[in-house]
């Protein structure tokens, strides 16, 4: 009944935050989920990222993964009255694919929004972790080959897009300082989710 999303550039600490939320919100029995998802559609997306397919194919695969995520996880969980927390969601497309589609499609953000229009379920609250790109990059790497999304100039543009989305919709976005300790971030986000889902429960009861 409440849909919370967590967004941020690669290396922003989203995954460890989501892991902590599983523990800190245990009593709320949240459905913790992610995009790209854990189905074969999600696997196809991961394969497309690794194979560097063309940006339109890639964007549409991410959208297909979102459709499958909504149909199999998000809608059923919300209908059952559950608290849902998703590690990445539509704003990842609006931030990342907007950069990937620049120069290929006239107005990438408008196009991406139009593709989602009419069937996506907008989040109630979105936590955006913000941190300097160099810090995010230094947290990744560890010797492995970086994906094409994991490059400084690219991530700087993605983060800029995220910040514009947040500016456009301040009542949905909560900005989180990614330089705080993992514990501080997790406590803050878990507390805000509790406050939000508590007040939304009382709104439903009225
Ligand atoms: P993911 O495996 O979730 O990586 P991370 O742990 O950094 O979240 O996502 C893989 C990459 O896909 C990541 O660099 C972000 C990117 N991505 C998009 O470009 N668009 C999208 O819609 C989504 C969901 C992810």
PDB file of N, CA, C and O in Angstrom, residues 73-110:
ATOM      1  N   UNK A  73       5.354  -8.401  -9.012  1.00  0.00           N
ATOM      2  CA  UNK A  73       5.753  -8.087  -7.622  1.00  0.00           C
ATOM      3  C   UNK A  73       5.001  -6.865  -7.072  1.00  0.00           C
ATOM      4  O   UNK A  73       4.313  -6.960  -6.047  1.00  0.00           O
ATOM      5  N   UNK A  74       5.138  -5.727  -7.750  1.00  0.00           N
ATOM      6  CA  UNK A  74       4.667  -4.461  -7.170  1.00  0.00           C
ATOM      7  C   UNK A  74       3.146  -4.436  -6.981  1.00  0.00           C
ATOM      8  O   UNK A  74       2.647  -4.209  -5.864  1.00  0.00           O
ATOM      9  N   UNK A  75       2.409  -4.692  -8.077  1.00  0.00           N
ATOM     10  CA  UNK A  75       0.947  -4.591  -7.975  1.00  0.00           C
ATOM     11  C   UNK A  75       0.372  -5.593  -6.964  1.00  0.00           C
ATOM     12  O   UNK A  75      -0.411  -5.199  -6.084  1.00  0.00           O
ATOM     13  N   UNK A  76       0.783  -6.893  -7.058  1.00  0.00           N
ATOM     14  CA  UNK A  76       0.242  -7.846  -6.072  1.00  0.00           C
ATOM     15  C   UNK A  76       0.572  -7.447  -4.627  1.00  0.00           C
ATOM     16  O   UNK A  76      -0.281  -7.545  -3.746  1.00  0.00           O
ATOM     17  N   UNK A  77       1.808  -6.967  -4.392  1.00  0.00           N
ATOM     18  CA  UNK A  77       2.200  -6.618  -3.017  1.00  0.00           C
ATOM     19  C   UNK A  77       1.399  -5.414  -2.517  1.00  0.00           C
ATOM     20  O   UNK A  77       0.919  -5.402  -1.375  1.00  0.00           O
ATOM     21  N   UNK A  78       1.232  -4.405  -3.365  1.00  0.00           N
ATOM     22  CA  UNK A  78       0.476  -3.215  -2.946  1.00  0.00           C
ATOM     23  C   UNK A  78      -0.992  -3.580  -2.715  1.00  0.00           C
ATOM     24  O   UNK A  78      -1.612  -3.117  -1.750  1.00  0.00           O
ATOM     25  N   UNK A  79      -1.538  -4.443  -3.586  1.00  0.00           N
ATOM     26  CA  UNK A  79      -2.940  -4.858  -3.421  1.00  0.00           C
ATOM     27  C   UNK A  79      -3.132  -5.624  -2.113  1.00  0.00           C
ATOM     28  O   UNK A  79      -4.203  -5.590  -1.514  1.00  0.00           O
ATOM     29  N   UNK A  80      -2.083  -6.323  -1.692  1.00  0.00           N
ATOM     30  CA  UNK A  80      -2.168  -7.074  -0.433  1.00  0.00           C
ATOM     31  C   UNK A  80      -1.883  -6.176   0.773  1.00  0.00           C
ATOM     32  O   UNK A  80      -1.786  -6.646   1.906  1.00  0.00           O
ATOM     33  N   UNK A  81      -1.722  -4.865   0.527  1.00  0.00           N
ATOM     34  CA  UNK A  81      -1.542  -3.917   1.627  1.00  0.00           C
ATOM     35  C   UNK A  81      -0.137  -3.883   2.192  1.00  0.00           C
ATOM     36  O   UNK A  81       0.080  -3.394   3.300  1.00  0.00           O
ATOM     37  N   UNK A  82       0.845  -4.390   1.428  1.00  0.00           N
ATOM     38  CA  UNK A  82       2.206  -4.465   1.951  1.00  0.00           C
ATOM     39  C   UNK A  82       2.993  -3.161   1.730  1.00  0.00           C
ATOM     40  O   UNK A  82       2.679  -2.371   0.837  1.00  0.00           O
ATOM     41  N   UNK A  83       4.003  -3.002   2.560  1.00  0.00           N
ATOM     42  CA  UNK A  83       4.979  -1.930   2.358  1.00  0.00           C
ATOM     43  C   UNK A  83       6.014  -2.479   1.371  1.00  0.00           C
ATOM     44  O   UNK A  83       6.557  -3.564   1.585  1.00  0.00           O
ATOM     45  N   UNK A  84       6.241  -1.750   0.273  1.00  0.00           N
ATOM     46  CA  UNK A  84       7.172  -2.230  -0.754  1.00  0.00           C
ATOM     47  C   UNK A  84       8.364  -1.274  -0.855  1.00  0.00           C
ATOM     48  O   UNK A  84       8.177  -0.055  -0.903  1.00  0.00           O
ATOM     49  N   UNK A  85       9.564  -1.830  -0.833  1.00  0.00           N
ATOM     50  CA  UNK A  85      10.775  -1.016  -0.996  1.00  0.00           C
ATOM     51  C   UNK A  85      11.520  -1.540  -2.216  1.00  0.00           C
ATOM     52  O   UNK A  85      11.895  -2.714  -2.256  1.00  0.00           O
ATOM     53  N   UNK A  86      11.711  -0.682  -3.218  1.00  0.00           N
ATOM     54  CA  UNK A  86      12.396  -1.120  -4.431  1.00  0.00           C
ATOM     55  C   UNK A  86      13.747  -0.428  -4.610  1.00  0.00           C
ATOM     56  O   UNK A  86      13.844   0.798  -4.573  1.00  0.00           O
ATOM     57  N   UNK A  87      14.785  -1.242  -4.772  1.00  0.00           N
ATOM     58  CA  UNK A  87      16.138  -0.779  -5.063  1.00  0.00           C
ATOM     59  C   UNK A  87      16.171  -0.488  -6.565  1.00  0.00           C
ATOM     60  O   UNK A  87      16.214  -1.409  -7.362  1.00  0.00           O
ATOM     61  N   UNK A  88      16.095   0.776  -6.932  1.00  0.00           N
ATOM     62  CA  UNK A  88      15.909   1.285  -8.303  1.00  0.00           C
ATOM     63  C   UNK A  88      14.480   1.058  -8.778  1.00  0.00           C
ATOM     64  O   UNK A  88      13.826   0.083  -8.398  1.00  0.00           O
ATOM     65  N   UNK A  89      14.033   1.984  -9.640  1.00  0.00           N
ATOM     66  CA  UNK A  89      12.668   1.961 -10.188  1.00  0.00           C
ATOM     67  C   UNK A  89      12.667   2.916 -11.396  1.00  0.00           C
ATOM     68  O   UNK A  89      13.730   3.172 -11.973  1.00  0.00           O
ATOM     69  N   UNK A  90      11.530   3.471 -11.761  1.00  0.00           N
ATOM     70  CA  UNK A  90      11.443   4.281 -12.998  1.00  0.00           C
ATOM     71  C   UNK A  90      12.449   5.442 -13.064  1.00  0.00           C
ATOM     72  O   UNK A  90      12.923   5.778 -14.150  1.00  0.00           O
ATOM     73  N   UNK A  91      12.753   6.058 -11.918  1.00  0.00           N
ATOM     74  CA  UNK A  91      13.687   7.188 -11.968  1.00  0.00           C
ATOM     75  C   UNK A  91      15.063   6.763 -12.477  1.00  0.00           C
ATOM     76  O   UNK A  91      15.801   7.593 -13.015  1.00  0.00           O
ATOM     77  N   UNK A  92      15.419   5.468 -12.324  1.00  0.00           N
ATOM     78  CA  UNK A  92      16.694   4.999 -12.891  1.00  0.00           C
ATOM     79  C   UNK A  92      16.668   5.158 -14.406  1.00  0.00           C
ATOM     80  O   UNK A  92      17.648   5.570 -15.020  1.00  0.00           O
ATOM     81  N   UNK A  93      15.526   4.835 -15.025  1.00  0.00           N
ATOM     82  CA  UNK A  93      15.415   5.027 -16.479  1.00  0.00           C
ATOM     83  C   UNK A  93      15.486   6.520 -16.817  1.00  0.00           C
ATOM     84  O   UNK A  93      16.174   6.940 -17.738  1.00  0.00           O
ATOM     85  N   UNK A  94      14.717   7.330 -16.069  1.00  0.00           N
ATOM     86  CA  UNK A  94      14.665   8.758 -16.375  1.00  0.00           C
ATOM     87  C   UNK A  94      16.052   9.399 -16.222  1.00  0.00           C
ATOM     88  O   UNK A  94      16.372  10.358 -16.918  1.00  0.00           O
ATOM     89  N   UNK A  95      16.868   8.870 -15.297  1.00  0.00           N
ATOM     90  CA  UNK A  95      18.200   9.448 -15.088  1.00  0.00           C
ATOM     91  C   UNK A  95      19.246   8.821 -16.017  1.00  0.00           C
ATOM     92  O   UNK A  95      19.981   9.541 -16.692  1.00  0.00           O
ATOM     93  N   UNK A  96      19.310   7.480 -16.080  1.00  0.00           N
ATOM     94  CA  UNK A  96      20.370   6.814 -16.871  1.00  0.00           C
ATOM     95  C   UNK A  96      20.059   6.819 -18.377  1.00  0.00           C
ATOM     96  O   UNK A  96      20.881   7.191 -19.193  1.00  0.00           O
ATOM     97  N   UNK A  97      18.857   6.358 -18.752  1.00  0.00           N
ATOM     98  CA  UNK A  97      18.559   6.245 -20.188  1.00  0.00           C
ATOM     99  C   UNK A  97      18.415   7.619 -20.832  1.00  0.00           C
ATOM    100  O   UNK A  97      18.642   7.767 -22.024  1.00  0.00           O
ATOM    101  N   UNK A  98      18.087   8.623 -20.040  1.00  0.00           N
ATOM    102  CA  UNK A  98      18.043   9.980 -20.590  1.00  0.00           C
ATOM    103  C   UNK A  98      19.431  10.331 -21.159  1.00  0.00           C
ATOM    104  O   UNK A  98      19.542  10.930 -22.219  1.00  0.00           O
ATOM    105  N   UNK A  99      20.484   9.925 -20.441  1.00  0.00           N
ATOM    106  CA  UNK A  99      21.841  10.190 -20.931  1.00  0.00           C
ATOM    107  C   UNK A  99      22.148   9.296 -22.139  1.00  0.00           C
ATOM    108  O   UNK A  99      22.647   9.755 -23.165  1.00  0.00           O
ATOM    109  N   UNK A 100      21.805   8.006 -22.019  1.00  0.00           N
ATOM    110  CA  UNK A 100      22.126   7.055 -23.093  1.00  0.00           C
ATOM    111  C   UNK A 100      21.440   7.431 -24.416  1.00  0.00           C
ATOM    112  O   UNK A 100      21.952   7.145 -25.490  1.00  0.00           O
ATOM    113  N   UNK A 101      20.240   8.037 -24.315  1.00  0.00           N
ATOM    114  CA  UNK A 101      19.446   8.291 -25.529  1.00  0.00           C
ATOM    115  C   UNK A 101      19.669   9.691 -26.116  1.00  0.00           C
ATOM    116  O   UNK A 101      19.094  10.030 -27.141  1.00  0.00           O
ATOM    117  N   UNK A 102      20.521  10.455 -25.434  1.00  0.00           N
ATOM    118  CA  UNK A 102      20.812  11.803 -25.936  1.00  0.00           C
ATOM    119  C   UNK A 102      21.439  11.708 -27.329  1.00  0.00           C
ATOM    120  O   UNK A 102      22.320  10.871 -27.560  1.00  0.00           O
ATOM    121  N   UNK A 103      20.922  12.507 -28.259  1.00  0.00           N
ATOM    122  CA  UNK A 103      21.471  12.471 -29.624  1.00  0.00           C
ATOM    123  C   UNK A 103      20.871  11.357 -30.468  1.00  0.00           C
ATOM    124  O   UNK A 103      21.127  11.265 -31.662  1.00  0.00           O
ATOM    125  N   UNK A 104      20.076  10.482 -29.844  1.00  0.00           N
ATOM    126  CA  UNK A 104      19.461   9.369 -30.590  1.00  0.00           C
ATOM    127  C   UNK A 104      17.969   9.629 -30.742  1.00  0.00           C
ATOM    128  O   UNK A 104      17.370   9.392 -31.776  1.00  0.00           O
ATOM    129  N   UNK A 105      17.400  10.144 -29.625  1.00  0.00           N
ATOM    130  CA  UNK A 105      15.978  10.477 -29.608  1.00  0.00           C
ATOM    131  C   UNK A 105      15.882  11.956 -29.248  1.00  0.00           C
ATOM    132  O   UNK A 105      16.667  12.434 -28.402  1.00  0.00           O
ATOM    133  N   UNK A 106      14.934  12.663 -29.850  1.00  0.00           N
ATOM    134  CA  UNK A 106      14.851  14.109 -29.671  1.00  0.00           C
ATOM    135  C   UNK A 106      14.779  14.585 -28.229  1.00  0.00           C
ATOM    136  O   UNK A 106      15.581  15.343 -27.758  1.00  0.00           O
ATOM    137  N   UNK A 107      13.731  14.109 -27.524  1.00  0.00           N
ATOM    138  CA  UNK A 107      13.601  14.529 -26.127  1.00  0.00           C
ATOM    139  C   UNK A 107      13.521  13.275 -25.275  1.00  0.00           C
ATOM    140  O   UNK A 107      12.434  12.780 -24.983  1.00  0.00           O
ATOM    141  N   UNK A 108      14.705  12.758 -24.891  1.00  0.00           N
ATOM    142  CA  UNK A 108      14.750  11.455 -24.230  1.00  0.00           C
ATOM    143  C   UNK A 108      13.835  11.343 -23.000  1.00  0.00           C
ATOM    144  O   UNK A 108      13.138  10.343 -22.834  1.00  0.00           O
ATOM    145  N   UNK A 109      13.822  12.385 -22.146  1.00  0.00           N
ATOM    146  CA  UNK A 109      13.030  12.269 -20.914  1.00  0.00           C
ATOM    147  C   UNK A 109      11.536  12.185 -21.246  1.00  0.00           C
ATOM    148  O   UNK A 109      10.815  11.344 -20.693  1.00  0.00           O
ATOM    149  N   UNK A 110      11.085  13.030 -22.166  1.00  0.00           N
ATOM    150  CA  UNK A 110       9.667  13.019 -22.539  1.00  0.00           C
ATOM    151  C   UNK A 110       9.308  11.662 -23.152  1.00  0.00           C
ATOM    152  O   UNK A 110       8.247  11.090 -22.866  1.00  0.00           O
TER     153      UNK A 110
END
